[in-house]
Amino acid sequence: AQSVTQLDSHVSVSEGTPVLLRCNYSSSYSPSLFWYVQHPNKGLQLLLKYTSAATLVKGINGFEAEFKKSETSFHLTKPSAHMSDAAEYFCVVTLQTGANNLFFGTGTRLTVIP
Amino acid sequence: DTGVSQDPRHKITKRGQNVTFRCDPISEHNRLYWYRQTLGQGPEFLTYFQNEAQLEKSRLLSDRFSAERPKGSFSTLEIQRTEQGDSAMYLCASSLGSGTSSSYEQYFGPGTRLTVT
């Protein structure tokens, strides 16, 4: 079965420290992978996407993710957390090459402590 | 504002009633998607349109649910005979796309929160 697993339901970091949100995927095909962020009472926003080009993907707001096929991982990182980064983060995969719908993980809630 | 809009933002209804939600995508986007998000979960795909054609439906979309996109612009999602289990956030997204490409970014609306009492 094709799926995405977010290993932590909640991550808490201090402001100014690194962020690591973990994601593993399972796919029978070459996947397209995404990270979306959802702030309270706001729509989902795309942070970054991997579509078989460079394995290290840079996104908005200083976030980046690295596609590691051997580890079937697509972890999201940021060198220094900001208070405004507090939100729900979703790792997302397409179920198969050419699929038009997105398959979301269960989400990781990021808390940033001042 | 040129983003995806959804109406209403909140809907409270009694069990057994019908409800209809509207989604207005970004104007030049030919693809439109509906998702459902329950508390503590990620969004789940319901259905997808390319222009006016409904090309894919999830098994989550029971026969009480129907979606339309009559002129390839806005879309409606209707739920008939609502049940308490239908309580969720209903999200709409739109994108540009052609062929089988799935790499085009989906832009999400703010959602319609449905509460069935």
Coordinates of C-alpha atoms in Angstrom, one line a residue:
Chain A
A1 CA 0.0 0.0 0.0
Q2 CA 1.1 3.5 -0.7
S3 CA 1.2 5.9 2.2
V4 CA 3.0 8.6 4.2
T5 CA 3.9 8.4 7.8
Q6 CA 4.7 11.4 10.0
L7 CA 6.7 10.1 12.9
D8 CA 5.8 12.7 15.4
S9 CA 2.4 14.1 16.1
H10 CA 3.8 17.0 18.1
V11 CA 7.2 18.7 18.1
S12 CA 8.2 21.4 20.5
V13 CA 11.3 23.6 20.0
S14 CA 12.7 26.8 21.4
E15 CA 12.8 29.9 19.3
G16 CA 16.1 30.1 17.4
T17 CA 16.8 26.3 17.5
P18 CA 16.6 23.9 14.6
V19 CA 13.4 22.3 13.5
L20 CA 13.2 18.7 12.2
L21 CA 9.8 17.2 11.2
R22 CA 10.1 13.6 10.0
C23 CA 8.2 11.9 7.2
N24 CA 8.6 8.5 5.6
Y25 CA 6.7 7.4 2.5
S26 CA 5.8 4.2 0.8
S27 CA 5.2 4.2 -2.9
S28 CA 5.3 1.7 -5.7
Y29 CA 6.1 4.4 -8.1
S30 CA 8.4 7.4 -8.2
P31 CA 6.5 9.7 -5.9
S32 CA 6.0 13.4 -5.9
L33 CA 6.3 14.7 -2.3
F34 CA 5.2 17.9 -0.7
W35 CA 5.1 19.6 2.6
Y36 CA 2.1 21.8 3.4
V37 CA 1.6 24.1 6.4
Q38 CA -1.8 24.9 8.0
H39 CA -2.0 27.9 10.4
P40 CA -5.1 28.1 12.6
N41 CA -8.1 29.4 10.7
K42 CA -6.1 29.6 7.5
G43 CA -5.9 27.6 4.3
L44 CA -3.2 25.0 3.6
Q45 CA -0.1 26.5 2.1
L46 CA 2.5 24.7 0.1
L47 CA 6.0 25.0 1.7
L48 CA 7.9 23.0 -0.9
K49 CA 7.7 20.1 -3.4
Y50 CA 9.9 17.3 -4.8
T51 CA 9.2 16.1 -8.3
S52 CA 12.2 14.0 -9.2
A53 CA 14.5 17.0 -9.8
A54 CA 17.1 18.0 -7.2
T55 CA 16.9 15.9 -4.0
L56 CA 17.4 18.8 -1.7
V57 CA 14.4 21.1 -2.1
K58 CA 14.3 24.6 -0.7
G59 CA 10.9 26.1 0.2
I60 CA 9.5 29.3 1.6
N61 CA 10.3 30.8 5.0
G62 CA 13.7 29.1 5.2
F63 CA 12.4 25.5 5.2
E64 CA 14.0 22.8 3.2
A65 CA 13.6 19.0 2.7
E66 CA 15.8 16.3 1.4
F67 CA 14.4 13.3 -0.6
K68 CA 16.3 10.1 0.4
K69 CA 15.2 7.2 -1.7
S70 CA 17.3 4.7 0.2
E71 CA 15.6 5.7 3.4
T72 CA 12.2 6.5 1.9
S73 CA 12.3 9.7 3.8
F74 CA 11.4 13.4 3.1
H75 CA 12.2 15.2 6.4
L76 CA 11.5 18.9 6.8
T77 CA 14.1 21.1 8.4
K78 CA 14.7 24.7 9.3
P79 CA 17.9 26.0 10.9
S80 CA 16.3 28.4 13.3
A81 CA 12.7 28.4 14.4
H82 CA 10.6 31.5 14.6
M83 CA 7.5 32.1 16.6
S84 CA 5.5 32.4 13.4
D85 CA 6.4 28.8 12.4
A86 CA 4.0 27.4 15.0
A87 CA 1.4 25.5 12.9
E88 CA 0.4 22.1 11.7
Y89 CA 2.6 20.6 9.1
F90 CA 1.5 17.9 6.6
C91 CA 3.8 15.6 4.6
V92 CA 2.0 14.7 1.3
V93 CA 2.6 12.2 -1.4
T94 CA 0.9 11.4 -4.7
L95 CA -0.3 7.8 -4.7
Q96 CA 1.2 7.0 -8.0
T97 CA 2.9 8.7 -10.9
G98 CA 0.5 10.9 -12.7
A99 CA -2.1 10.8 -9.9
N100 CA -4.0 14.0 -9.5
N101 CA -5.0 13.8 -5.8
L102 CA -2.8 14.2 -2.8
F103 CA -2.4 11.7 0.1
F104 CA -1.8 13.5 3.4
G105 CA -0.1 12.3 6.5
T106 CA -1.7 12.8 9.8
G107 CA 0.2 16.0 10.5
T108 CA 2.8 17.2 13.0
R109 CA 1.9 20.1 15.3
L110 CA 4.9 22.4 15.8
T111 CA 5.1 24.5 19.0
V112 CA 7.7 27.2 19.3
I113 CA 8.6 28.2 22.8
P114 CA 9.8 31.8 23.3
Chain B
D1 CA -8.4 38.5 -3.3
T2 CA -7.6 36.1 -6.2
G3 CA -7.2 32.9 -4.1
V4 CA -9.6 30.0 -3.7
S5 CA -12.8 31.0 -1.9
Q6 CA -15.4 28.8 -0.2
D7 CA -18.8 29.6 1.0
P8 CA -20.1 29.3 3.7
R9 CA -17.2 29.2 6.1
H10 CA -19.3 27.6 8.8
K11 CA -22.5 25.5 8.6
I12 CA -24.5 24.0 11.4
T13 CA -27.3 21.7 10.4
K14 CA -29.5 19.0 11.9
R15 CA -29.1 15.4 11.1
G16 CA -31.1 14.4 8.0
Q17 CA -30.9 17.9 6.4
N18 CA -29.2 18.5 3.1
V19 CA -26.4 21.0 2.8
T20 CA -24.6 22.5 -0.2
F21 CA -21.1 24.1 -0.2
R22 CA -19.6 26.3 -2.9
C23 CA -16.0 26.6 -4.1
D24 CA -14.7 29.3 -6.4
P25 CA -11.3 28.3 -7.7
I26 CA -8.5 30.6 -9.0
S27 CA -9.9 31.8 -12.3
E28 CA -7.4 30.3 -14.7
H29 CA -7.2 27.0 -12.9
N30 CA -8.7 24.1 -14.9
R31 CA -8.5 21.5 -12.0
L32 CA -10.6 21.5 -8.9
Y33 CA -10.4 19.2 -5.9
W34 CA -12.6 18.5 -2.8
Y35 CA -11.1 17.1 0.4
R36 CA -12.5 16.4 3.8
Q37 CA -10.5 16.9 7.0
T38 CA -11.6 15.6 10.4
L39 CA -10.2 16.7 13.7
G40 CA -6.7 15.6 14.2
Q41 CA -6.3 14.1 10.8
G42 CA -4.9 15.2 7.5
P43 CA -7.2 16.1 4.6
E44 CA -8.6 13.1 2.6
F45 CA -9.3 13.3 -1.1
L46 CA -13.0 13.1 -2.1
T47 CA -13.2 14.0 -5.8
Y48 CA -11.5 15.9 -8.6
F49 CA -12.6 17.8 -11.8
Q50 CA -10.8 18.8 -14.9
N51 CA -12.8 21.6 -16.4
E52 CA -16.4 20.4 -16.0
A53 CA -15.6 16.7 -16.1
Q54 CA -15.5 14.8 -12.8
L55 CA -12.6 12.4 -13.4
E56 CA -12.0 10.7 -10.1
K57 CA -14.0 9.9 -7.0
S58 CA -12.8 8.4 -3.7
R59 CA -14.6 5.5 -2.1
L60 CA -15.2 8.0 0.7
L61 CA -17.7 9.8 -1.5
S62 CA -20.8 7.8 -0.7
D63 CA -24.0 8.1 -2.7
R64 CA -25.2 10.8 -0.3
F65 CA -22.5 13.1 -1.7
S66 CA -22.6 14.7 -5.1
A67 CA -20.3 17.3 -6.6
E68 CA -20.7 19.4 -9.8
R69 CA -18.8 21.8 -11.8
P70 CA -21.3 22.8 -14.4
K71 CA -19.4 25.3 -16.4
G72 CA -15.8 24.4 -15.5
S73 CA -15.6 27.3 -13.1
F74 CA -17.1 27.2 -9.6
S75 CA -18.1 23.8 -8.0
T76 CA -20.7 22.7 -5.5
L77 CA -20.6 19.8 -3.1
E78 CA -23.9 18.6 -1.8
I79 CA -24.5 16.2 1.1
Q80 CA -27.9 14.7 1.4
R81 CA -29.5 13.3 4.6
T82 CA -26.5 14.5 6.7
E83 CA -25.2 12.3 9.5
Q84 CA -23.2 13.2 12.5
G85 CA -20.2 11.5 11.0
D86 CA -20.2 14.0 8.2
S87 CA -19.1 16.7 10.6
A88 CA -15.7 17.9 9.3
M89 CA -13.9 20.6 7.4
Y90 CA -14.5 20.4 3.7
L91 CA -11.6 21.8 1.7
C92 CA -11.5 22.9 -1.9
A93 CA -8.3 23.3 -3.9
S94 CA -7.5 24.2 -7.5
S95 CA -4.6 23.9 -9.8
L96 CA -3.3 24.1 -13.4
G97 CA -2.7 20.8 -15.0
S98 CA -2.4 18.9 -18.2
G99 CA -2.2 15.3 -19.1
T100 CA -1.3 13.1 -16.1
S101 CA 1.1 15.6 -14.5
S102 CA 0.6 15.8 -10.7
S103 CA 3.4 18.3 -10.0
Y104 CA 1.3 21.4 -10.3
E105 CA 0.7 23.1 -6.9
Q106 CA -2.7 22.8 -5.5
Y107 CA -4.0 26.0 -3.9
F108 CA -6.4 25.5 -1.0
G109 CA -9.3 27.5 0.1
P110 CA -10.0 28.2 3.8
G111 CA -12.6 25.5 4.1
T112 CA -16.2 25.1 5.2
R113 CA -16.6 23.7 8.7
L114 CA -19.7 21.5 8.9
T115 CA -21.3 20.6 12.2
V116 CA -24.1 18.1 12.2
T117 CA -26.2 18.1 15.4

